Each structure stands twice: as C-alpha cells, then as structure tokens.
Amino acid sequence: MKTFSKKWWLLFVLLAFQSITSVLIAWHYGFTKEAYRASITFTMRYCTVLFSLAYMARGLHVIFKTGVTRFLLANRKTMGIAFTYSFIFHLCELAFLHSTITMSPVMYGIQLIPIAFINLMGITSLLVVEKSMSRKLWKTIHTWGSIIIWIALFKNYILIFFIPSLLGDRSIFYLGSFLVGITPFVRLYLIYRKRHLHTIVHKQLSASHS
C-alpha cells in the first residue's frame, strides 16, 4: 500500500508540474496564439523527457546501477502514464490552433499512427487492462509503440535543426535533444547485453551436457 501511494504521488507531481507550467506559460504571454504555441512547445519537450527516461530506464540501470536508475526503473510505468496524459494535454492545446495548422491528409494520417499507439500504450499500462492481456500481446504493443513514438519525436527534433524558426522557447530543448539522441544507443546496448548473456548461458549448458 505504501509503494502504491508513492507511485501515485509521483504521478500527481508529474501531471501537476506539466499542467501548471503549461498554463503559466500561456498566461504569461496573454493567452494569445503565440502563448499557446509557446505552451505547446514546452509540453512536447516535456513529453520527450518523460518518454525517453521511461524508455531507457532498464538500459540505464543495466549500465550504471545507481539509486537514480533504480528509481527510474521502478517508476517507468508511472512516467509512461504521465507521458500519455501530457501528450493528450498537448493535443488539446493544438485544438486551439487547429485553424492555423495546414497539413495534407496524408500527413494527418501519418501523425495519427504515433497518437494511436500513445493512447493504446497508456490504456494497456493500467493494471486492470494489463492483467487481462497476454504478456506477448502487451510486449508487442509496447515494443513497437515505443519505436514508432521515438521516430515521431526524433523527426520533430530533426525538423528544428533544419528549420530554426520552429525552435521557439528553448526550455528543456537541449535536454530533450540529448535524451532523444542517446535513446537508441541505450536500447541497442540492452539488446546486445541480453543476447550476449544468452550466448554465455547457452555455451555453459552445452558444456555441462558434453
């Protein structure tokens, strides 16, 4: 019960920080279109930080094994739920600017793919839903969903490098860029380590039977 309360407290802090900060940014700029754009920029980069830390939690703990990485690993599901909320908040903010956004039907369709996975991963992260699913299906959804979400986030940061006018407010931009950049390397190291350990165990078993 105590552990459950701690996780819910962390979730509350993450959601409250994102919501309050986004509203304060919009309020600071007078709730104009520019204000919503600045708030949207912050929300997207906050989403990036949450997603990257949750996605890399296991790999970071395998590499560093510190109290911080242990905390991230223990709370990665909580951060995943917070990421889902933050992204939905982000979409709600975009609704205020829908009349100023020009995008082809094809691009809209492409954008819907990571959005669908974000919502699906958020729903399946709920304990009640997760228990009703097979482990294989849950893992498939979250593995491919994480890859698609990372690609979508990476694309956004690449666009900023080619179109500097999209940078806007620099709040946590560099942190987000760094995390998005190292995420695939951490995940690849984790995959390599798993396969390496599997190979060692297989050799030991083969030697014991010979």
PDB file of C-alpha atoms in Angstrom:
ATOM      1  CA  MET A   1       0.000   0.000   0.000  1.00  0.00           C
ATOM      2  CA  LYS A   2       2.869   2.343   0.842  1.00  0.00           C
ATOM      3  CA  THR A   3       4.589   1.646  -2.506  1.00  0.00           C
ATOM      4  CA  PHE A   4       1.294   2.180  -4.322  1.00  0.00           C
ATOM      5  CA  SER A   5       0.835   5.553  -2.604  1.00  0.00           C
ATOM      6  CA  LYS A   6       4.371   6.648  -3.538  1.00  0.00           C
ATOM      7  CA  LYS A   7       3.800   5.854  -7.201  1.00  0.00           C
ATOM      8  CA  TRP A   8       0.519   7.739  -7.279  1.00  0.00           C
ATOM      9  CA  TRP A   9       2.183  10.671  -5.543  1.00  0.00           C
ATOM     10  CA  LEU A  10       4.898  10.738  -8.218  1.00  0.00           C
ATOM     11  CA  LEU A  11       2.254  10.600 -10.950  1.00  0.00           C
ATOM     12  CA  PHE A  12       0.392  13.500  -9.346  1.00  0.00           C
ATOM     13  CA  VAL A  13       3.596  15.582  -9.169  1.00  0.00           C
ATOM     14  CA  LEU A  14       4.464  14.896 -12.830  1.00  0.00           C
ATOM     15  CA  LEU A  15       0.968  15.748 -14.054  1.00  0.00           C
ATOM     16  CA  ALA A  16       0.634  18.834 -11.854  1.00  0.00           C
ATOM     17  CA  PHE A  17       4.030  20.203 -12.917  1.00  0.00           C
ATOM     18  CA  GLN A  18       3.237  19.839 -16.608  1.00  0.00           C
ATOM     19  CA  SER A  19      -0.294  21.256 -16.336  1.00  0.00           C
ATOM     20  CA  ILE A  20       0.605  24.223 -14.118  1.00  0.00           C
ATOM     21  CA  THR A  21       3.703  25.137 -16.133  1.00  0.00           C
ATOM     22  CA  SER A  22       1.807  24.974 -19.437  1.00  0.00           C
ATOM     23  CA  VAL A  23      -0.969  27.213 -18.105  1.00  0.00           C
ATOM     24  CA  LEU A  24       1.555  29.660 -16.615  1.00  0.00           C
ATOM     25  CA  ILE A  25       3.376  29.941 -19.950  1.00  0.00           C
ATOM     26  CA  ALA A  26       0.112  30.654 -21.748  1.00  0.00           C
ATOM     27  CA  TRP A  27      -0.892  33.157 -19.055  1.00  0.00           C
ATOM     28  CA  HIS A  28       2.494  34.908 -19.236  1.00  0.00           C
ATOM     29  CA  TYR A  29       2.006  35.564 -22.964  1.00  0.00           C
ATOM     30  CA  GLY A  30      -1.633  36.642 -22.547  1.00  0.00           C
ATOM     31  CA  PHE A  31      -3.401  33.514 -23.874  1.00  0.00           C
ATOM     32  CA  THR A  32      -2.757  34.552 -27.476  1.00  0.00           C
ATOM     33  CA  LYS A  33      -1.877  32.227 -30.363  1.00  0.00           C
ATOM     34  CA  GLU A  34       1.786  32.825 -29.607  1.00  0.00           C
ATOM     35  CA  ALA A  35       1.101  31.891 -25.990  1.00  0.00           C
ATOM     36  CA  TYR A  36      -0.452  28.592 -26.995  1.00  0.00           C
ATOM     37  CA  ARG A  37       2.451  27.902 -29.339  1.00  0.00           C
ATOM     38  CA  ALA A  38       4.952  28.510 -26.517  1.00  0.00           C
ATOM     39  CA  SER A  39       2.936  26.277 -24.182  1.00  0.00           C
ATOM     40  CA  ILE A  40       2.673  23.562 -26.842  1.00  0.00           C
ATOM     41  CA  THR A  41       6.438  23.706 -27.369  1.00  0.00           C
ATOM     42  CA  PHE A  42       7.074  23.189 -23.660  1.00  0.00           C
ATOM     43  CA  THR A  43       4.539  20.351 -23.424  1.00  0.00           C
ATOM     44  CA  MET A  44       6.045  18.487 -26.378  1.00  0.00           C
ATOM     45  CA  ARG A  45       9.544  18.711 -24.927  1.00  0.00           C
ATOM     46  CA  TYR A  46       8.304  17.655 -21.501  1.00  0.00           C
ATOM     47  CA  CYS A  47       6.693  14.650 -23.196  1.00  0.00           C
ATOM     48  CA  THR A  48      10.059  13.888 -24.793  1.00  0.00           C
ATOM     49  CA  VAL A  49      11.844  13.849 -21.428  1.00  0.00           C
ATOM     50  CA  LEU A  50       9.223  11.584 -19.822  1.00  0.00           C
ATOM     51  CA  PHE A  51       9.158   9.165 -22.751  1.00  0.00           C
ATOM     52  CA  SER A  52      12.950   8.962 -23.077  1.00  0.00           C
ATOM     53  CA  LEU A  53      13.517   8.304 -19.370  1.00  0.00           C
ATOM     54  CA  ALA A  54      10.774   5.668 -19.262  1.00  0.00           C
ATOM     55  CA  TYR A  55      12.011   4.005 -22.471  1.00  0.00           C
ATOM     56  CA  MET A  56      15.665   3.951 -21.357  1.00  0.00           C
ATOM     57  CA  ALA A  57      15.055   3.082 -17.683  1.00  0.00           C
ATOM     58  CA  ARG A  58      16.075  -0.575 -17.876  1.00  0.00           C
ATOM     59  CA  GLY A  59      19.066   0.090 -20.118  1.00  0.00           C
ATOM     60  CA  LEU A  60      20.332   2.925 -17.918  1.00  0.00           C
ATOM     61  CA  HIS A  61      20.071   0.712 -14.836  1.00  0.00           C
ATOM     62  CA  VAL A  62      21.977  -2.101 -16.547  1.00  0.00           C
ATOM     63  CA  ILE A  63      24.757   0.355 -17.446  1.00  0.00           C
ATOM     64  CA  PHE A  64      25.020   2.456 -14.271  1.00  0.00           C
ATOM     65  CA  LYS A  65      23.188   0.607 -11.451  1.00  0.00           C
ATOM     66  CA  THR A  66      22.705   3.700  -9.253  1.00  0.00           C
ATOM     67  CA  GLY A  67      19.923   4.821  -6.951  1.00  0.00           C
ATOM     68  CA  VAL A  68      18.644   7.183  -9.642  1.00  0.00           C
ATOM     69  CA  THR A  69      18.462   4.495 -12.332  1.00  0.00           C
ATOM     70  CA  ARG A  70      16.809   2.120  -9.839  1.00  0.00           C
ATOM     71  CA  PHE A  71      14.196   4.807  -9.168  1.00  0.00           C
ATOM     72  CA  LEU A  72      13.603   5.306 -12.912  1.00  0.00           C
ATOM     73  CA  LEU A  73      13.244   1.565 -13.460  1.00  0.00           C
ATOM     74  CA  ALA A  74      10.791   1.181 -10.574  1.00  0.00           C
ATOM     75  CA  ASN A  75       8.678   4.096 -11.805  1.00  0.00           C
ATOM     76  CA  ARG A  76       8.900   3.778 -15.584  1.00  0.00           C
ATOM     77  CA  LYS A  77       5.239   2.738 -15.855  1.00  0.00           C
ATOM     78  CA  THR A  78       4.244   5.815 -13.851  1.00  0.00           C
ATOM     79  CA  MET A  79       6.285   8.001 -16.207  1.00  0.00           C
ATOM     80  CA  GLY A  80       4.657   6.266 -19.150  1.00  0.00           C
ATOM     81  CA  ILE A  81       1.185   7.143 -17.867  1.00  0.00           C
ATOM     82  CA  ALA A  82       2.338  10.724 -17.213  1.00  0.00           C
ATOM     83  CA  PHE A  83       3.661  10.863 -20.780  1.00  0.00           C
ATOM     84  CA  THR A  84       0.277   9.748 -22.138  1.00  0.00           C
ATOM     85  CA  TYR A  85      -1.508  12.442 -20.140  1.00  0.00           C
ATOM     86  CA  SER A  86       0.995  15.090 -21.234  1.00  0.00           C
ATOM     87  CA  PHE A  87       0.553  14.160 -24.878  1.00  0.00           C
ATOM     88  CA  ILE A  88      -3.253  14.308 -24.616  1.00  0.00           C
ATOM     89  CA  PHE A  89      -2.828  17.729 -22.976  1.00  0.00           C
ATOM     90  CA  HIS A  90      -0.584  18.633 -25.906  1.00  0.00           C
ATOM     91  CA  LEU A  91      -3.295  17.624 -28.384  1.00  0.00           C
ATOM     92  CA  CYS A  92      -5.895  19.675 -26.517  1.00  0.00           C
ATOM     93  CA  GLU A  93      -3.626  22.711 -26.820  1.00  0.00           C
ATOM     94  CA  LEU A  94      -3.216  22.050 -30.535  1.00  0.00           C
ATOM     95  CA  ALA A  95      -7.004  22.172 -30.854  1.00  0.00           C
ATOM     96  CA  PHE A  96      -6.840  25.902 -30.047  1.00  0.00           C
ATOM     97  CA  LEU A  97      -4.598  26.388 -33.085  1.00  0.00           C
ATOM     98  CA  HIS A  98      -6.293  23.988 -35.496  1.00  0.00           C
ATOM     99  CA  SER A  99      -7.326  26.834 -37.797  1.00  0.00           C
ATOM    100  CA  THR A 100      -3.698  27.936 -38.221  1.00  0.00           C
ATOM    101  CA  ILE A 101      -2.282  24.475 -38.927  1.00  0.00           C
ATOM    102  CA  THR A 102      -2.012  23.472 -42.581  1.00  0.00           C
ATOM    103  CA  MET A 103      -1.346  19.794 -43.196  1.00  0.00           C
ATOM    104  CA  SER A 104      -2.151  17.419 -46.049  1.00  0.00           C
ATOM    105  CA  PRO A 105      -4.487  14.431 -45.453  1.00  0.00           C
ATOM    106  CA  VAL A 106      -1.506  12.101 -45.861  1.00  0.00           C
ATOM    107  CA  MET A 107       0.436  13.905 -43.125  1.00  0.00           C
ATOM    108  CA  TYR A 108      -2.607  13.827 -40.864  1.00  0.00           C
ATOM    109  CA  GLY A 109      -2.772  10.076 -41.362  1.00  0.00           C
ATOM    110  CA  ILE A 110       0.920   9.669 -40.539  1.00  0.00           C
ATOM    111  CA  GLN A 111       0.527  11.777 -37.383  1.00  0.00           C
ATOM    112  CA  LEU A 112      -2.359   9.567 -36.235  1.00  0.00           C
ATOM    113  CA  ILE A 113      -0.135   6.458 -36.059  1.00  0.00           C
ATOM    114  CA  PRO A 114       2.007   7.510 -33.036  1.00  0.00           C
ATOM    115  CA  ILE A 115      -1.061   9.127 -31.437  1.00  0.00           C
ATOM    116  CA  ALA A 116      -2.930   5.818 -31.681  1.00  0.00           C
ATOM    117  CA  PHE A 117      -0.009   3.934 -30.115  1.00  0.00           C
ATOM    118  CA  ILE A 118       0.370   6.500 -27.329  1.00  0.00           C
ATOM    119  CA  ASN A 119      -3.254   6.080 -26.326  1.00  0.00           C
ATOM    120  CA  LEU A 120      -3.100   2.295 -26.707  1.00  0.00           C
ATOM    121  CA  MET A 121       0.047   2.079 -24.566  1.00  0.00           C
ATOM    122  CA  GLY A 122      -1.482   4.372 -21.965  1.00  0.00           C
ATOM    123  CA  ILE A 123      -4.618   2.244 -21.691  1.00  0.00           C
ATOM    124  CA  THR A 124      -2.694  -1.043 -21.548  1.00  0.00           C
ATOM    125  CA  SER A 125      -0.423   0.374 -18.824  1.00  0.00           C
ATOM    126  CA  LEU A 126      -3.381   0.394 -16.440  1.00  0.00           C
ATOM    127  CA  LEU A 127      -3.051  -2.606 -14.134  1.00  0.00           C
ATOM    128  CA  VAL A 128      -6.601  -3.853 -14.725  1.00  0.00           C
ATOM    129  CA  VAL A 129      -6.160  -3.838 -18.503  1.00  0.00           C
ATOM    130  CA  GLU A 130      -2.649  -5.282 -18.390  1.00  0.00           C
ATOM    131  CA  LYS A 131      -3.765  -8.266 -16.298  1.00  0.00           C
ATOM    132  CA  SER A 132      -6.489  -9.107 -18.826  1.00  0.00           C
ATOM    133  CA  MET A 133      -3.977  -9.286 -21.709  1.00  0.00           C
ATOM    134  CA  SER A 134      -1.451 -11.910 -22.711  1.00  0.00           C
ATOM    135  CA  ARG A 135       2.129 -10.949 -21.903  1.00  0.00           C
ATOM    136  CA  LYS A 136       3.162 -11.439 -25.543  1.00  0.00           C
ATOM    137  CA  LEU A 137       0.495  -9.043 -26.870  1.00  0.00           C
ATOM    138  CA  TRP A 138       1.316  -6.431 -24.219  1.00  0.00           C
ATOM    139  CA  LYS A 139       5.026  -6.611 -25.010  1.00  0.00           C
ATOM    140  CA  THR A 140       4.415  -6.374 -28.785  1.00  0.00           C
ATOM    141  CA  ILE A 141       2.255  -3.259 -28.399  1.00  0.00           C
ATOM    142  CA  HIS A 142       4.746  -1.513 -26.122  1.00  0.00           C
ATOM    143  CA  THR A 143       7.866  -2.521 -28.068  1.00  0.00           C
ATOM    144  CA  TRP A 144       6.629  -1.359 -31.470  1.00  0.00           C
ATOM    145  CA  GLY A 145       4.737   1.562 -29.957  1.00  0.00           C
ATOM    146  CA  SER A 146       7.913   2.845 -28.299  1.00  0.00           C
ATOM    147  CA  ILE A 147       9.849   2.596 -31.556  1.00  0.00           C
ATOM    148  CA  ILE A 148       7.160   4.493 -33.507  1.00  0.00           C
ATOM    149  CA  ILE A 149       6.893   7.188 -30.823  1.00  0.00           C
ATOM    150  CA  TRP A 150      10.683   7.625 -30.766  1.00  0.00           C
ATOM    151  CA  ILE A 151      10.734   8.024 -34.553  1.00  0.00           C
ATOM    152  CA  ALA A 152       7.995  10.684 -34.317  1.00  0.00           C
ATOM    153  CA  LEU A 153       9.892  12.596 -31.606  1.00  0.00           C
ATOM    154  CA  PHE A 154      13.197  12.281 -33.463  1.00  0.00           C
ATOM    155  CA  LYS A 155      11.543  13.660 -36.605  1.00  0.00           C
ATOM    156  CA  ASN A 156      10.346  16.724 -34.690  1.00  0.00           C
ATOM    157  CA  TYR A 157      13.829  17.491 -33.373  1.00  0.00           C
ATOM    158  CA  ILE A 158      15.424  16.967 -36.782  1.00  0.00           C
ATOM    159  CA  LEU A 159      12.940  19.443 -38.288  1.00  0.00           C
ATOM    160  CA  ILE A 160      14.028  22.052 -35.734  1.00  0.00           C
ATOM    161  CA  PHE A 161      17.649  21.715 -36.852  1.00  0.00           C
ATOM    162  CA  PHE A 162      16.662  22.272 -40.487  1.00  0.00           C
ATOM    163  CA  ILE A 163      14.023  24.921 -39.714  1.00  0.00           C
ATOM    164  CA  PRO A 164      15.398  27.019 -36.805  1.00  0.00           C
ATOM    165  CA  SER A 165      12.232  29.156 -36.707  1.00  0.00           C
ATOM    166  CA  LEU A 166      10.471  26.152 -35.158  1.00  0.00           C
ATOM    167  CA  LEU A 167      12.742  26.278 -32.110  1.00  0.00           C
ATOM    168  CA  GLY A 168      10.674  28.823 -30.207  1.00  0.00           C
ATOM    169  CA  ASP A 169      11.296  28.718 -26.467  1.00  0.00           C
ATOM    170  CA  ARG A 170      14.498  26.909 -25.523  1.00  0.00           C
ATOM    171  CA  SER A 171      13.070  25.414 -22.309  1.00  0.00           C
ATOM    172  CA  ILE A 172      14.372  21.846 -21.927  1.00  0.00           C
ATOM    173  CA  PHE A 173      15.059  21.730 -25.690  1.00  0.00           C
ATOM    174  CA  TYR A 174      18.673  20.651 -25.261  1.00  0.00           C
ATOM    175  CA  LEU A 175      17.772  18.063 -22.620  1.00  0.00           C
ATOM    176  CA  GLY A 176      15.142  16.628 -24.954  1.00  0.00           C
ATOM    177  CA  SER A 177      17.589  16.596 -27.875  1.00  0.00           C
ATOM    178  CA  PHE A 178      20.195  14.787 -25.787  1.00  0.00           C
ATOM    179  CA  LEU A 179      17.745  12.171 -24.496  1.00  0.00           C
ATOM    180  CA  VAL A 180      16.231  11.501 -27.922  1.00  0.00           C
ATOM    181  CA  GLY A 181      19.746  11.171 -29.345  1.00  0.00           C
ATOM    182  CA  ILE A 182      21.069   8.627 -26.842  1.00  0.00           C
ATOM    183  CA  THR A 183      17.858   6.562 -26.525  1.00  0.00           C
ATOM    184  CA  PRO A 184      18.536   4.164 -29.436  1.00  0.00           C
ATOM    185  CA  PHE A 185      22.111   3.548 -28.265  1.00  0.00           C
ATOM    186  CA  VAL A 186      20.961   2.652 -24.746  1.00  0.00           C
ATOM    187  CA  ARG A 187      18.302   0.316 -26.139  1.00  0.00           C
ATOM    188  CA  LEU A 188      20.754  -1.308 -28.566  1.00  0.00           C
ATOM    189  CA  TYR A 189      23.224  -1.875 -25.722  1.00  0.00           C
ATOM    190  CA  LEU A 190      20.469  -3.546 -23.697  1.00  0.00           C
ATOM    191  CA  ILE A 191      19.619  -5.831 -26.621  1.00  0.00           C
ATOM    192  CA  TYR A 192      23.318  -6.651 -27.119  1.00  0.00           C
ATOM    193  CA  ARG A 193      23.752  -7.453 -23.422  1.00  0.00           C
ATOM    194  CA  LYS A 194      20.719  -9.743 -23.393  1.00  0.00           C
ATOM    195  CA  ARG A 195      21.960 -11.648 -26.416  1.00  0.00           C
ATOM    196  CA  HIS A 196      25.486 -11.820 -25.001  1.00  0.00           C
ATOM    197  CA  LEU A 197      24.231 -13.260 -21.705  1.00  0.00           C
ATOM    198  CA  HIS A 198      22.002 -15.696 -23.614  1.00  0.00           C
ATOM    199  CA  THR A 199      25.024 -16.878 -25.606  1.00  0.00           C
ATOM    200  CA  ILE A 200      27.079 -17.386 -22.426  1.00  0.00           C
ATOM    201  CA  VAL A 201      24.296 -19.370 -20.747  1.00  0.00           C
ATOM    202  CA  HIS A 202      23.821 -21.467 -23.888  1.00  0.00           C
ATOM    203  CA  LYS A 203      27.555 -22.275 -24.019  1.00  0.00           C
ATOM    204  CA  GLN A 204      27.596 -23.208 -20.333  1.00  0.00           C
ATOM    205  CA  LEU A 205      24.625 -25.529 -20.781  1.00  0.00           C
ATOM    206  CA  SER A 206      26.215 -27.106 -23.834  1.00  0.00           C
ATOM    207  CA  ALA A 207      29.475 -27.636 -21.930  1.00  0.00           C
ATOM    208  CA  SER A 208      27.659 -29.226 -18.983  1.00  0.00           C
ATOM    209  CA  HIS A 209      25.907 -31.728 -21.253  1.00  0.00           C
ATOM    210  CA  SER A 210      29.062 -32.644 -23.169  1.00  0.00           C
TER     211      SER A 210
END
